[in-house]
Coordinates of C-alpha atoms in Angstrom, one line a residue:
X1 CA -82.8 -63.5 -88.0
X2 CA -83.2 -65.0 -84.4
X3 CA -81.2 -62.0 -82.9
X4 CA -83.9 -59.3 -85.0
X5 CA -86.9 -61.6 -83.8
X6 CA -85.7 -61.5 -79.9
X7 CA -85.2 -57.9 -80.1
X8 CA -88.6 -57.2 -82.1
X9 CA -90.3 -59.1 -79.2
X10 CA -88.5 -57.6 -76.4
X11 CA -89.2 -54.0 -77.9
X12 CA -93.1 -54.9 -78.2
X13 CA -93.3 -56.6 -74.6
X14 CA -91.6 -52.7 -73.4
X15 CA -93.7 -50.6 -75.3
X16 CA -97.1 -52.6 -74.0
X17 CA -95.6 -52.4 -70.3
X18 CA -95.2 -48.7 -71.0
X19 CA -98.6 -48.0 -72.4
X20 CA -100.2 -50.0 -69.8
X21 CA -98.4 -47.8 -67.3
X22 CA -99.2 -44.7 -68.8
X23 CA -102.9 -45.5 -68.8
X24 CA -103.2 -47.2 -65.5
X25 CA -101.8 -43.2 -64.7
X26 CA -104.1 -41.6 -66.9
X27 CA -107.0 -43.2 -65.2
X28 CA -105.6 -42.6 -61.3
X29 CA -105.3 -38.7 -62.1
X30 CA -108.8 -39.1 -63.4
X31 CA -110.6 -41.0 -60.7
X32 CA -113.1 -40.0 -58.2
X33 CA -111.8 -38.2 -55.6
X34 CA -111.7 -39.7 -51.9
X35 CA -114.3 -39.1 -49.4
X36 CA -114.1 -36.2 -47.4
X37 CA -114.1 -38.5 -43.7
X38 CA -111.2 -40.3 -45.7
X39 CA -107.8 -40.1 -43.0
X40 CA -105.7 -37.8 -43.8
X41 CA -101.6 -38.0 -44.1
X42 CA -101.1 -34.0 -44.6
X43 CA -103.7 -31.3 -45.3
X44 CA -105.1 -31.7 -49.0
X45 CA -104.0 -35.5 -49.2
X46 CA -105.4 -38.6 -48.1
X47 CA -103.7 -42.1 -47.5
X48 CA -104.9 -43.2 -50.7
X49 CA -103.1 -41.1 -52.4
X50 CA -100.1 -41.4 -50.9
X51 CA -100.2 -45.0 -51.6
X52 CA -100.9 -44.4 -55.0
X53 CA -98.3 -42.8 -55.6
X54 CA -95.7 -45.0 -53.7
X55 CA -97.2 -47.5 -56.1
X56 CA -96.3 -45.4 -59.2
X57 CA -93.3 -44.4 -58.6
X58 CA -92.3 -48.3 -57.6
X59 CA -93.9 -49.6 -61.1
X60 CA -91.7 -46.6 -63.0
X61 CA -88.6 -47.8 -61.0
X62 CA -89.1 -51.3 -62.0
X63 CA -89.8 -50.7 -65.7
X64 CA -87.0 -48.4 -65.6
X65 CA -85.1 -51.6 -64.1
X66 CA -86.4 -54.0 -66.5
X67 CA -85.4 -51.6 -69.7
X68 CA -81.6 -51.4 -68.3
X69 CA -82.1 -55.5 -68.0
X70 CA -83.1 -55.9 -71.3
X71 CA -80.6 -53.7 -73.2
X72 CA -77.8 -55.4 -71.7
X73 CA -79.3 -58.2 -73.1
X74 CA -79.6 -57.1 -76.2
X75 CA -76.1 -56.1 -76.3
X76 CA -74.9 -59.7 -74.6
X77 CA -76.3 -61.6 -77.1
X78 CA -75.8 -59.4 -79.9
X79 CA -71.6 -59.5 -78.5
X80 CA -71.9 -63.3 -79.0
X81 CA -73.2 -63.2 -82.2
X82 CA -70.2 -61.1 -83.5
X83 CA -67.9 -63.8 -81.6
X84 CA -69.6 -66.6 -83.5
X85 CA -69.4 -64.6 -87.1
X86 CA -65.6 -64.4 -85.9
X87 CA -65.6 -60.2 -86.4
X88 CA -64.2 -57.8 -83.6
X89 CA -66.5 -58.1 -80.3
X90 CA -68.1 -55.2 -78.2
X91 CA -65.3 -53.2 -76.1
X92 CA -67.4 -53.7 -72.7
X93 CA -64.9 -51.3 -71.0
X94 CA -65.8 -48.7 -73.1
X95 CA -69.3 -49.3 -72.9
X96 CA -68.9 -49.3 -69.2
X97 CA -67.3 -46.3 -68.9
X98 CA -69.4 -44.0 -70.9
X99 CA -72.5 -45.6 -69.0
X100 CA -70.4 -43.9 -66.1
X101 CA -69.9 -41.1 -67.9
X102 CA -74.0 -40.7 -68.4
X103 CA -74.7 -41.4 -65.2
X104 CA -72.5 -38.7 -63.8
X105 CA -74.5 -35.9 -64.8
X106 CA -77.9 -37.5 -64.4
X107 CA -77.0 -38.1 -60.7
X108 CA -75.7 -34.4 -60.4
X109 CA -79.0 -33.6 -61.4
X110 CA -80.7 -35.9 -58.8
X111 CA -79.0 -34.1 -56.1
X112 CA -80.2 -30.8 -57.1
X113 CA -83.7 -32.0 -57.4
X114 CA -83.6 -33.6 -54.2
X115 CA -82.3 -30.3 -52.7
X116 CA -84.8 -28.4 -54.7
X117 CA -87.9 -30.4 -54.6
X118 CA -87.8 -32.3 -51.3
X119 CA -85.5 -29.2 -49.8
X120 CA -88.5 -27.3 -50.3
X121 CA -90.8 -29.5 -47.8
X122 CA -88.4 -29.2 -45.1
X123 CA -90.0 -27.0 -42.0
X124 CA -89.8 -23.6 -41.6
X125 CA -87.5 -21.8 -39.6
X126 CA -87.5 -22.9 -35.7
X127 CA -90.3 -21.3 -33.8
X128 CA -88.0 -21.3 -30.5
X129 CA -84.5 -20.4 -28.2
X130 CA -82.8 -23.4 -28.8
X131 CA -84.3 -24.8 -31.7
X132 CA -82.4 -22.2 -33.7
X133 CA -79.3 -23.5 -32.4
X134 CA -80.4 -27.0 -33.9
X135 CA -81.1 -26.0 -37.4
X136 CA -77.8 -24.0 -37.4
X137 CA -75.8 -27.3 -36.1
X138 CA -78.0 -29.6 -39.1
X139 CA -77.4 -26.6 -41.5
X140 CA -73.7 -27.2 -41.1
X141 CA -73.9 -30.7 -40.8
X142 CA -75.7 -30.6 -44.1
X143 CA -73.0 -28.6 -46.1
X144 CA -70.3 -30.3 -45.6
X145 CA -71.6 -34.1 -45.8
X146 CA -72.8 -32.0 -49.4
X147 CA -69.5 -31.2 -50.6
X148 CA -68.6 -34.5 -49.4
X149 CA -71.0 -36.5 -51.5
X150 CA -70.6 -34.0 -54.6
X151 CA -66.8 -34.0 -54.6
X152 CA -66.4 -37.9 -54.1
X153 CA -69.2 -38.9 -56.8
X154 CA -67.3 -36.6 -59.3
X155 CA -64.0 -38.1 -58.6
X156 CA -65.9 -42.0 -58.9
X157 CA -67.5 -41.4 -62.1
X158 CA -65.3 -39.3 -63.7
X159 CA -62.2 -41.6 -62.7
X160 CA -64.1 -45.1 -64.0
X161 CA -64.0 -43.0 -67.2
X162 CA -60.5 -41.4 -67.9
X163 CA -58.7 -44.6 -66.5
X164 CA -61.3 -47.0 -67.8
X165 CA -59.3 -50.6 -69.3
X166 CA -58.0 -50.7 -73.0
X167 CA -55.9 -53.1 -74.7
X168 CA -53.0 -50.4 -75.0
X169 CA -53.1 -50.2 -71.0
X170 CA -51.6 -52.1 -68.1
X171 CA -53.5 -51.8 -64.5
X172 CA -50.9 -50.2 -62.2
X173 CA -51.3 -52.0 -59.2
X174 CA -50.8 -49.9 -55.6
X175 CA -50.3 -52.6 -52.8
X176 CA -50.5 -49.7 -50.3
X177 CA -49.5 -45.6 -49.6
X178 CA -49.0 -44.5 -46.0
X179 CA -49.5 -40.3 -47.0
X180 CA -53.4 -41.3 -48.7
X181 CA -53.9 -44.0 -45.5
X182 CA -53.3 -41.1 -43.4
X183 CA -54.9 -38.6 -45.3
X184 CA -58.7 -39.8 -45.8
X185 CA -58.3 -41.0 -42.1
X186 CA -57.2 -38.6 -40.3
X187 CA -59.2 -35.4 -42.3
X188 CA -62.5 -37.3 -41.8
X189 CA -61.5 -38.1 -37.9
X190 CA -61.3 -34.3 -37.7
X191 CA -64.0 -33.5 -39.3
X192 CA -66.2 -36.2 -37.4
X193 CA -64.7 -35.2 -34.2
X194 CA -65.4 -31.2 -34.9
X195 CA -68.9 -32.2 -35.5
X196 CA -69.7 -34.5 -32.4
X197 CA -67.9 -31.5 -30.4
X198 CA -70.3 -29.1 -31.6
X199 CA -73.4 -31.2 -31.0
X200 CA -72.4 -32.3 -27.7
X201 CA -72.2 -28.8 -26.9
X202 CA -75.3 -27.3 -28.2
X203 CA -77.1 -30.3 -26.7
X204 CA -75.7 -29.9 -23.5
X205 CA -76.5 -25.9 -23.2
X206 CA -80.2 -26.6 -24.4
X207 CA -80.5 -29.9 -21.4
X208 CA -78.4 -28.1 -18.7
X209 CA -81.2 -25.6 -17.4
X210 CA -80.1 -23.4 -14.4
X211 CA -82.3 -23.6 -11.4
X212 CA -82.8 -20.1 -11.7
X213 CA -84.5 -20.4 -14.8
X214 CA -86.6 -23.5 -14.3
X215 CA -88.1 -21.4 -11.6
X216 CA -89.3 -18.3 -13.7
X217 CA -90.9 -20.6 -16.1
X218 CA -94.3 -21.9 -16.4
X219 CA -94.6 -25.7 -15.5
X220 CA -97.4 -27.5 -17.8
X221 CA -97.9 -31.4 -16.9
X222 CA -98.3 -33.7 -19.7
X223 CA -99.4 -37.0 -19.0
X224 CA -98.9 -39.7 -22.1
X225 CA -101.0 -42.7 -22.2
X226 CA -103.2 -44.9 -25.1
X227 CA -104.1 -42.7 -26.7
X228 CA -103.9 -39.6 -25.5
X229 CA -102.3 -36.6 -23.6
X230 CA -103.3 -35.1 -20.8
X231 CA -102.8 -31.6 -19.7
X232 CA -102.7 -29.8 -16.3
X233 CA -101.9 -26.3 -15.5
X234 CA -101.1 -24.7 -12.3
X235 CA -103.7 -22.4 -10.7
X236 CA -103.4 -18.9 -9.3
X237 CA -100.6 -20.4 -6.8
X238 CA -98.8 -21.2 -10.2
X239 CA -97.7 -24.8 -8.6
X240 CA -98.4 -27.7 -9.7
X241 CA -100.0 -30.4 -7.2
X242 CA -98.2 -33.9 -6.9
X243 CA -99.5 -37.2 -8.8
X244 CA -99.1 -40.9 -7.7
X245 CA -100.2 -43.5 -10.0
X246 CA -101.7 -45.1 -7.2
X247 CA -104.3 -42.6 -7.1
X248 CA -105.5 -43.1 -10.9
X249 CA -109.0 -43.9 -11.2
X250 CA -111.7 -43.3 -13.9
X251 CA -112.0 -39.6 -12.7
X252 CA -109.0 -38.9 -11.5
X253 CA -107.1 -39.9 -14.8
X254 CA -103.6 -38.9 -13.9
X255 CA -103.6 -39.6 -10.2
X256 CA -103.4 -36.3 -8.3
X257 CA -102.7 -36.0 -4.8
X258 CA -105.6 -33.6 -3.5
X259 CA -103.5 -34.3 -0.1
X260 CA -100.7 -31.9 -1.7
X261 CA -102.6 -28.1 -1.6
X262 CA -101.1 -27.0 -4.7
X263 CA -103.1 -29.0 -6.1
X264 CA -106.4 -28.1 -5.1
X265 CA -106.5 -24.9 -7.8
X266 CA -105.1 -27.4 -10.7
X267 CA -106.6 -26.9 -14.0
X268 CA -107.2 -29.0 -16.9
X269 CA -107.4 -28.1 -20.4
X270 CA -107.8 -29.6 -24.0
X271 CA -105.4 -28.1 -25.7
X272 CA -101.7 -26.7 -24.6
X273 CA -101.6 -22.9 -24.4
X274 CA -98.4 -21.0 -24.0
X275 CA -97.4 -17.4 -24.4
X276 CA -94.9 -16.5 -26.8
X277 CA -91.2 -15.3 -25.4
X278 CA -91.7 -17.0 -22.1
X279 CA -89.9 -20.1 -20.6
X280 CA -92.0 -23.0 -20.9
X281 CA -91.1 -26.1 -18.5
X282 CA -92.9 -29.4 -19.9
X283 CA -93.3 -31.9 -17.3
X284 CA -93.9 -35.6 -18.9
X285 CA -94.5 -38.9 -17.4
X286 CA -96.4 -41.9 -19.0
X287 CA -99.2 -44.4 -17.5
X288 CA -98.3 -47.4 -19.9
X289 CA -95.8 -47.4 -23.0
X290 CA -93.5 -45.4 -24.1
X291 CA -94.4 -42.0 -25.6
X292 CA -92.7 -38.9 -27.2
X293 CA -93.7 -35.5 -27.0
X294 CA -92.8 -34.3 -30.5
X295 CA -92.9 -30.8 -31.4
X296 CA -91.4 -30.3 -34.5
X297 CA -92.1 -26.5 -35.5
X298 CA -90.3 -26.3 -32.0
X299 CA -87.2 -28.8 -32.5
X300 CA -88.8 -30.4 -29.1
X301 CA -88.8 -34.3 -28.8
X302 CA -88.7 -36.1 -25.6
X303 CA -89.6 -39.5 -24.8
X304 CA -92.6 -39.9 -21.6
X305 CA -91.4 -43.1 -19.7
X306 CA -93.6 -44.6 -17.4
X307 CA -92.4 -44.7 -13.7
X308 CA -89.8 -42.0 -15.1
X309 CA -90.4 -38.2 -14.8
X310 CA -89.1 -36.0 -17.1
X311 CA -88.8 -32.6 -18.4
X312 CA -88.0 -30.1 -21.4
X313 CA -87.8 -26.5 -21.0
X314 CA -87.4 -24.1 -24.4
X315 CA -89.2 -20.6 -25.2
X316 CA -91.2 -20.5 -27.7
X317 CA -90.3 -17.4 -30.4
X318 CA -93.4 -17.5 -32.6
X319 CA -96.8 -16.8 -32.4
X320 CA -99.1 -19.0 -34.3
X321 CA -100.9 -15.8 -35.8
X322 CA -97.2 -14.9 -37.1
X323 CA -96.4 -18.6 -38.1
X324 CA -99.8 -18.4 -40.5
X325 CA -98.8 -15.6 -42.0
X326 CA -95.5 -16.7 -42.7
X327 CA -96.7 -19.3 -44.3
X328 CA -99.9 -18.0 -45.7
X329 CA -101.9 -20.2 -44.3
X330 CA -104.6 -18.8 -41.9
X331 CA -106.0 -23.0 -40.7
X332 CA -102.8 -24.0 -39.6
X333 CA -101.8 -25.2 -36.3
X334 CA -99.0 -26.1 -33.7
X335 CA -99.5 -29.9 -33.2
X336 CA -98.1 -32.1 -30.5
X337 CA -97.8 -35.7 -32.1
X338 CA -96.6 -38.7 -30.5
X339 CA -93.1 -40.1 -32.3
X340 CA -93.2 -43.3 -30.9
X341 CA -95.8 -46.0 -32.6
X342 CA -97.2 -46.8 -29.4
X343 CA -100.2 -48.8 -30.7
X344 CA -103.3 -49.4 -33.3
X345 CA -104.2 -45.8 -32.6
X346 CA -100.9 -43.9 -32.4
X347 CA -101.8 -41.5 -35.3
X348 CA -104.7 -40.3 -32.9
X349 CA -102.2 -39.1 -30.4
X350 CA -102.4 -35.4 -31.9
X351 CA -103.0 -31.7 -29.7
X352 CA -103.2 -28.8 -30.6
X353 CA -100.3 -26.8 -29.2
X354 CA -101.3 -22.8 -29.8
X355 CA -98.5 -20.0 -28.7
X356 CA -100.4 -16.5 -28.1
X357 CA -99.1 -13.0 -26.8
X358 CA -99.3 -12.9 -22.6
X359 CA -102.6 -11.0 -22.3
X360 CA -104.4 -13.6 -24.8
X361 CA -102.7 -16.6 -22.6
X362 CA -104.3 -14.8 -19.4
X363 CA -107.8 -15.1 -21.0
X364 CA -107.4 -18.6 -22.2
X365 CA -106.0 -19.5 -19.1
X366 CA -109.3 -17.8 -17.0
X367 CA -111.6 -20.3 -18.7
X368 CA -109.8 -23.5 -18.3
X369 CA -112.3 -25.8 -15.4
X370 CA -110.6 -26.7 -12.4
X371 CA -109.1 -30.5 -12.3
X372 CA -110.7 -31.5 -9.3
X373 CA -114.7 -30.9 -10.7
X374 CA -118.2 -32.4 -9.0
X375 CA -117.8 -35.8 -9.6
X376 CA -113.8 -36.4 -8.3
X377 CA -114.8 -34.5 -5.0
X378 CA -117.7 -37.4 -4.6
X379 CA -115.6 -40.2 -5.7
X380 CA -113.0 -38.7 -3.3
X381 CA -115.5 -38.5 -0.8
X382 CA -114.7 -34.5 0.1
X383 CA -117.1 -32.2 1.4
X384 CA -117.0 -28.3 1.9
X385 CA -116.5 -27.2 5.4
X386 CA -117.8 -23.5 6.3
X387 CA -116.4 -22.3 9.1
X388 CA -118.2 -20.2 12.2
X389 CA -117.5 -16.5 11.1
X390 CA -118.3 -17.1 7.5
X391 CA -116.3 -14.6 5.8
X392 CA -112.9 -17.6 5.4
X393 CA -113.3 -18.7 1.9
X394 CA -114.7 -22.2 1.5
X395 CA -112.0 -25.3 2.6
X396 CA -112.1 -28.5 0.8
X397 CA -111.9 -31.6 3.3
X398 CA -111.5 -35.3 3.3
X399 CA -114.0 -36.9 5.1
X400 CA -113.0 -39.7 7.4
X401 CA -114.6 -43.4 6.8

């Protein structure tokens, strides 16, 4: 009677948690909607939402949890209860092995969700040179650590079944066997060593630049700081002026060196514009913590250090006109994010990173304002010098204190 009256009570406690849950769900899907200004995680969701659902899935998990924890339970109790009345107790080897058996197939079928829901998210295909070369080395990375996991779960679980414990049985005990030592050593070395080969190799052809062609590309300067990016372009000279961070001041944000000519045509713009099929050099420095200039769609991510220059070069293969249609969605935009958390406001640290065909680039590129405006030639104290025969173009020039 105790045993019915434990199990009657458990049952009603699970079926209130589950009722609860379902209408606690009921109600979310139901809700008001958030507020338009609410931040956003992708486009069509908000934080709240998110959360919400991390919360769901958490309280499902746990009830799930606490179901398994009171069956076995159940079963415990009801196995010493048999023990007491002095009739044949529950074979927990058995019981363990076709939970085993069970599991197999339901975590089969996780792995193909996972591969079909989540698989689904993943990016589209690389919008440059080299990042084609990186889904092709994670593509075959992928497969393999797949077979892996597949074959190996299979052999666990189907094992723990065949060869589960019975009275009839003895354990056969193996102290140790050179030919398997060797065998799941040395094929995974292989394997291992075939892969870090391969990476090392693509990584190295997508660093190692030649000179050659880190001169026919066009240089963009990205400064990093809290919380923002700065861009400069090169002017009709196509050659970026020197910086020193000595120079930074509240107009000249980045610190360029007006001494340095090439610097004199620099422009600055609010956005990064590039066209498509041409090298692209991205020089990046930072002005206080450590940033990274993360492209995704473009397989780019390199870290700005401050004090430390440094550069990524990659062609971009995709326009974003062609990227919307491919994924048939005429708002969406290349986005520059930062993939370091480099502060309370690191999620603000977004640009908008558009690749266009040349002769669209060259009409962006006419509009951009010069760096050095009105108010950095006063602070800099430079006037504008005409000389005698007035036909000379105008010549910037410090004036001496």
């Amino acid at each position: 009677m105790k045993l019915k009256k434990y199990i009657v009570k458990t049952a009603s406690a699970l079926i209130g948690l589950i009722i609860m849950f379902i209408t606690n769900l009921a109600l979310a899907q139901t809700s008001t909607p958030a507020s338009v200004n609410s931040p956003t995680i992708e486009e069509g969701g908000t934080a709240s939402t998110m959360w919400e659902g991390i919360f769901y899935n958490m309280l499902l998990f746990l009830l799930i949890c606490i179901t398994i924890a009171i069956i076995g339970r159940i079963l415990k109790i009801y196995d010493l209860t048999l023990q007491m009345q002095s009739k044949k107790a529950l074979d927990w080897n058995r019981i363990m092995a076709v939970c085993f058996g069970v599991f197999l197939p339901i975590g089969l079928y996780g792995i193909y969700w996972e591969y079909t829901v989540h698989g689904s998210m993943i990016l589209p295909d690389a919008a440059s040179l080299h990042g084609q070369k990186i889904d092709e080395m994670f593509n075959i990375t992928l497969i393999i650590t797949t077979i892996v996991l597949i074959g190996t779960q299979i052999m666990l679980f189907t094992f723990a079944y065949i060869y589960r414990g019975t009275q009839s049985r003895i354990a056969y005990f193996l102290p140790h066997n050179n030919t398997i030592e060797k065998l799941w050593t040395i094929v995974p070395a292989i394997v291992l060593t075939l892969l870090v080969v391969f990476g090392s190799i693509t990584w190295k052809n997508i660093q190692d630049v030649p000179l050659k062609e880190q001169k026919l590309a066009l240089n963009v300067d990205v400064t990093a700081h809290q919380f923002a990016w700065e861009v400069r372009y090169p002017g009709k000279d196509g050659k970026l002026g020197l910086k020193s961070s000595k120079l930074v001041s509240s107009s000249n944000k980045i610190g360029v060196d007006f001494k340095d000519k090439n610097s004199l045509d620099d422009l600055t713009a609010d956005e990064i514009v590039v066209p498509v099929n041409k090298p692209l050099r991205i020089n990046l420095i930072a002005q206080d913590v450590i940033h990274s200039f993360y492209l995704p769609w473009f397989r780019v991510q390199i870290n700005a250090v401050p004090g430390l220059p440094t550069f990524f070069q990659f062609t971009p293969t995709i326009t974003t006109a062609e990227m919307r249609d491919k994924l048939d969605n005429q708002n969406f935009e290349y986005k520059l994010y930062c993939n370091k958390i480099c502060g309370g406001n690191h999620f603000n640290m977004q640009k908008v990173f558009r690749v266009v065909k040349q002769a669209e680039y060259q009409e962006w590129l006419s509009k951009q304002k010069p760096y050095l405006n009105d108010q950095l030639k006063k602070d800099l104290k430079m006037t504008v010098t005409i000389p005698a025969n007035s036909v000379i173009k105008n010549k910037l020039a410090f004036n001496k204190i």
